[in-house]
PDB file of C-alpha atoms in Angstrom:
ATOM      1  CA  UNK A   3     -14.987 -12.860  11.232  1.00  0.00           C
ATOM      2  CA  UNK A   4     -14.200 -12.717   7.505  1.00  0.00           C
ATOM      3  CA  UNK A   5     -12.954  -9.464   6.039  1.00  0.00           C
ATOM      4  CA  UNK A   6     -14.740  -8.170   2.940  1.00  0.00           C
ATOM      5  CA  UNK A   7     -12.032  -5.716   1.880  1.00  0.00           C
ATOM      6  CA  UNK A   8      -8.551  -7.162   2.396  1.00  0.00           C
ATOM      7  CA  UNK A   9      -6.743  -4.080   1.102  1.00  0.00           C
ATOM      8  CA  UNK A  10      -8.517  -1.717   3.513  1.00  0.00           C
ATOM      9  CA  UNK A  11      -7.820  -4.109   6.372  1.00  0.00           C
ATOM     10  CA  UNK A  12      -4.115  -4.255   5.434  1.00  0.00           C
ATOM     11  CA  UNK A  13      -3.794  -0.464   5.126  1.00  0.00           C
ATOM     12  CA  UNK A  14      -5.591   0.050   8.445  1.00  0.00           C
ATOM     13  CA  UNK A  15      -3.286  -2.424  10.189  1.00  0.00           C
ATOM     14  CA  UNK A  16      -0.205  -0.604   8.822  1.00  0.00           C
ATOM     15  CA  UNK A  17      -1.628   2.820   9.754  1.00  0.00           C
ATOM     16  CA  UNK A  18      -2.557   1.759  13.301  1.00  0.00           C
ATOM     17  CA  UNK A  19       0.761  -0.016  13.917  1.00  0.00           C
ATOM     18  CA  UNK A  20       2.649   3.100  12.830  1.00  0.00           C
ATOM     19  CA  UNK A  21       0.650   5.328  15.161  1.00  0.00           C
ATOM     20  CA  UNK A  22       1.152   2.865  18.022  1.00  0.00           C
ATOM     21  CA  UNK A  23       4.917   2.704  17.409  1.00  0.00           C
ATOM     22  CA  UNK A  24       5.112  -1.022  16.623  1.00  0.00           C
ATOM     23  CA  UNK A  25       8.165  -2.378  14.819  1.00  0.00           C
ATOM     24  CA  UNK A  26       6.257  -4.965  12.737  1.00  0.00           C
ATOM     25  CA  UNK A  27       2.672  -5.713  11.798  1.00  0.00           C
ATOM     26  CA  UNK A  28       1.138  -9.001  10.597  1.00  0.00           C
ATOM     27  CA  UNK A  29      -1.798  -9.479   8.237  1.00  0.00           C
ATOM     28  CA  UNK A  30      -3.326 -12.475   6.438  1.00  0.00           C
ATOM     29  CA  UNK A  31      -1.454 -13.026   3.153  1.00  0.00           C
ATOM     30  CA  UNK A  32      -2.778 -12.169  -0.279  1.00  0.00           C
ATOM     31  CA  UNK A  33      -0.897 -11.448  -3.503  1.00  0.00           C
ATOM     32  CA  UNK A  34      -2.219  -7.907  -3.864  1.00  0.00           C
ATOM     33  CA  UNK A  35      -1.182  -7.026  -0.299  1.00  0.00           C
ATOM     34  CA  UNK A  36       2.279  -8.396  -1.033  1.00  0.00           C
ATOM     35  CA  UNK A  37       2.505  -6.273  -4.203  1.00  0.00           C
ATOM     36  CA  UNK A  38       1.396  -3.160  -2.276  1.00  0.00           C
ATOM     37  CA  UNK A  39       3.977  -3.954   0.408  1.00  0.00           C
ATOM     38  CA  UNK A  40       6.723  -4.312  -2.212  1.00  0.00           C
ATOM     39  CA  UNK A  41       5.819  -0.918  -3.677  1.00  0.00           C
ATOM     40  CA  UNK A  42       5.881   0.689  -0.220  1.00  0.00           C
ATOM     41  CA  UNK A  43       9.300  -0.893   0.356  1.00  0.00           C
ATOM     42  CA  UNK A  44      10.665   0.291  -3.010  1.00  0.00           C
ATOM     43  CA  UNK A  45       9.444   3.835  -2.320  1.00  0.00           C
ATOM     44  CA  UNK A  46      11.017   3.882   1.161  1.00  0.00           C
ATOM     45  CA  UNK A  47       7.858   3.979   3.291  1.00  0.00           C
ATOM     46  CA  UNK A  48       8.571   0.643   5.021  1.00  0.00           C
ATOM     47  CA  UNK A  49      11.747  -1.312   5.716  1.00  0.00           C
ATOM     48  CA  UNK A  50      10.747  -4.851   4.734  1.00  0.00           C
ATOM     49  CA  UNK A  51       7.842  -7.064   3.679  1.00  0.00           C
ATOM     50  CA  UNK A  52       7.933 -10.858   3.835  1.00  0.00           C
ATOM     51  CA  UNK A  53       5.616 -13.836   3.475  1.00  0.00           C
ATOM     52  CA  UNK A  54       5.563 -16.343   6.334  1.00  0.00           C
ATOM     53  CA  UNK A  55       4.060 -19.770   5.642  1.00  0.00           C
ATOM     54  CA  UNK A  56       1.956 -20.231   8.743  1.00  0.00           C
ATOM     55  CA  UNK A  57      -1.543 -21.654   8.783  1.00  0.00           C
ATOM     56  CA  UNK A  58      -3.620 -22.351   5.687  1.00  0.00           C
ATOM     57  CA  UNK A  59      -3.256 -18.874   4.140  1.00  0.00           C
ATOM     58  CA  UNK A  60       0.059 -17.585   5.366  1.00  0.00           C
ATOM     59  CA  UNK A  61       0.991 -14.255   6.913  1.00  0.00           C
ATOM     60  CA  UNK A  62       2.489 -11.106   5.476  1.00  0.00           C
ATOM     61  CA  UNK A  63       4.835  -9.372   7.922  1.00  0.00           C
ATOM     62  CA  UNK A  64       5.620  -5.692   7.345  1.00  0.00           C
ATOM     63  CA  UNK A  65       8.535  -3.999   9.134  1.00  0.00           C
ATOM     64  CA  UNK A  66       7.744  -0.318   9.550  1.00  0.00           C
ATOM     65  CA  UNK A  67      10.177   2.557   9.051  1.00  0.00           C
ATOM     66  CA  UNK A  68      10.475   5.495  11.434  1.00  0.00           C
ATOM     67  CA  UNK A  69      12.267   8.838  11.226  1.00  0.00           C
ATOM     68  CA  UNK A  70      12.914  10.695  14.488  1.00  0.00           C
ATOM     69  CA  UNK A  71      10.427   8.387  16.226  1.00  0.00           C
ATOM     70  CA  UNK A  72       7.646   9.268  13.781  1.00  0.00           C
ATOM     71  CA  UNK A  73       6.353   6.818  11.170  1.00  0.00           C
ATOM     72  CA  UNK A  74       7.540   7.339   7.587  1.00  0.00           C
ATOM     73  CA  UNK A  75       3.918   6.909   6.457  1.00  0.00           C
ATOM     74  CA  UNK A  76       2.160  10.131   7.417  1.00  0.00           C
ATOM     75  CA  UNK A  77      -1.127   9.167   5.812  1.00  0.00           C
ATOM     76  CA  UNK A  78      -2.327   6.137   3.875  1.00  0.00           C
ATOM     77  CA  UNK A  79      -5.812   6.350   2.356  1.00  0.00           C
ATOM     78  CA  UNK A  80      -7.886   3.771   0.483  1.00  0.00           C
ATOM     79  CA  UNK A  81      -9.344   5.427  -2.630  1.00  0.00           C
ATOM     80  CA  UNK A  82     -11.233   2.676  -4.461  1.00  0.00           C
ATOM     81  CA  UNK A  83     -13.601   0.709  -2.216  1.00  0.00           C
ATOM     82  CA  UNK A  84     -15.840  -2.309  -2.868  1.00  0.00           C
ATOM     83  CA  UNK A  85     -18.922  -0.065  -2.900  1.00  0.00           C
ATOM     84  CA  UNK A  86     -17.354   2.600  -5.097  1.00  0.00           C
ATOM     85  CA  UNK A  87     -14.606   1.654  -7.509  1.00  0.00           C
ATOM     86  CA  UNK A  88     -12.429   4.504  -8.777  1.00  0.00           C
ATOM     87  CA  UNK A  89     -10.852   4.048 -12.195  1.00  0.00           C
ATOM     88  CA  UNK A  90      -8.609   6.492 -13.982  1.00  0.00           C
ATOM     89  CA  UNK A  91      -7.192   6.964 -17.430  1.00  0.00           C
ATOM     90  CA  UNK A  92      -3.485   7.606 -17.818  1.00  0.00           C
ATOM     91  CA  UNK A  93      -4.142  11.358 -18.148  1.00  0.00           C
ATOM     92  CA  UNK A  94      -6.276  11.418 -14.995  1.00  0.00           C
ATOM     93  CA  UNK A  95      -3.909   9.542 -12.674  1.00  0.00           C
ATOM     94  CA  UNK A  96      -3.579  11.417  -9.370  1.00  0.00           C
ATOM     95  CA  UNK A  97      -0.483  13.312  -8.271  1.00  0.00           C
ATOM     96  CA  UNK A  98      -0.131  13.020  -4.509  1.00  0.00           C
ATOM     97  CA  UNK A  99       1.325  15.983  -2.611  1.00  0.00           C
ATOM     98  CA  UNK A 100       2.792  17.324  -5.858  1.00  0.00           C
ATOM     99  CA  UNK A 101       5.041  14.276  -6.266  1.00  0.00           C
ATOM    100  CA  UNK A 102       6.055  13.803  -2.615  1.00  0.00           C
ATOM    101  CA  UNK A 103       3.555  10.975  -2.132  1.00  0.00           C
ATOM    102  CA  UNK A 104       2.545   8.045  -4.296  1.00  0.00           C
ATOM    103  CA  UNK A 105      -0.675   6.606  -5.684  1.00  0.00           C
ATOM    104  CA  UNK A 106      -0.821   2.824  -6.064  1.00  0.00           C
ATOM    105  CA  UNK A 107      -2.680   1.684  -9.197  1.00  0.00           C
ATOM    106  CA  UNK A 108      -3.901  -1.764 -10.252  1.00  0.00           C
ATOM    107  CA  UNK A 109      -3.420  -1.946 -14.021  1.00  0.00           C
ATOM    108  CA  UNK A 110      -3.582  -4.622 -16.692  1.00  0.00           C
ATOM    109  CA  UNK A 111       0.232  -4.831 -16.397  1.00  0.00           C
ATOM    110  CA  UNK A 112       0.160  -5.374 -12.619  1.00  0.00           C
ATOM    111  CA  UNK A 113       0.146  -3.264  -9.465  1.00  0.00           C
ATOM    112  CA  UNK A 114       2.380  -0.183  -9.762  1.00  0.00           C
ATOM    113  CA  UNK A 115       2.738   3.456  -8.795  1.00  0.00           C
ATOM    114  CA  UNK A 116       1.018   6.191 -10.795  1.00  0.00           C
ATOM    115  CA  UNK A 117       4.412   7.365 -12.047  1.00  0.00           C
ATOM    116  CA  UNK A 118       5.175   3.907 -13.456  1.00  0.00           C
ATOM    117  CA  UNK A 119       1.659   3.701 -14.966  1.00  0.00           C
ATOM    118  CA  UNK A 120       2.278   7.000 -16.785  1.00  0.00           C
ATOM    119  CA  UNK A 121       5.574   5.592 -18.069  1.00  0.00           C
ATOM    120  CA  UNK A 122       3.826   2.462 -19.428  1.00  0.00           C
ATOM    121  CA  UNK A 123       0.872   4.594 -20.660  1.00  0.00           C
ATOM    122  CA  UNK A 124      -1.791   2.565 -18.820  1.00  0.00           C
ATOM    123  CA  UNK A 125      -4.639   3.526 -16.522  1.00  0.00           C
ATOM    124  CA  UNK A 126      -6.455   1.423 -13.987  1.00  0.00           C
ATOM    125  CA  UNK A 127      -8.057   1.238 -10.558  1.00  0.00           C
ATOM    126  CA  UNK A 128      -6.653   3.680  -7.992  1.00  0.00           C
ATOM    127  CA  UNK A 129      -6.136   1.508  -4.912  1.00  0.00           C
ATOM    128  CA  UNK A 130      -4.657   3.957  -2.411  1.00  0.00           C
ATOM    129  CA  UNK A 131      -2.545   7.057  -1.872  1.00  0.00           C
ATOM    130  CA  UNK A 132       0.416   7.309   0.509  1.00  0.00           C
ATOM    131  CA  UNK A 133       2.448  10.225   1.813  1.00  0.00           C
TER     132      UNK A 133
END
């Protein structure tokens, strides 16, 4: 069955795999999922993200990170959805858990964290928040 929202599907797979204690999780590949995975890796929420050329689309494999047998990702929430897009100016970008979490933003300069978007002085679509 085709998925209408690939980002929500990816975030749900990561969330469920973390709660179940899995080491890795696979999802159908897309560029935006790969960019989100790279941000999560850079921020220390996951260990690794890689593209595997398998099948017509490919697979993105995420290696999860744990601390004292608990997932590093406490909560990952999709903010902007296909039925309700959430856009923000640079002044209105969200601060997650007073700086302990991150917000992932899709801007005209690419997918980045809210902190990076403030640095580049750009707003955009708020994809998700992670803490």
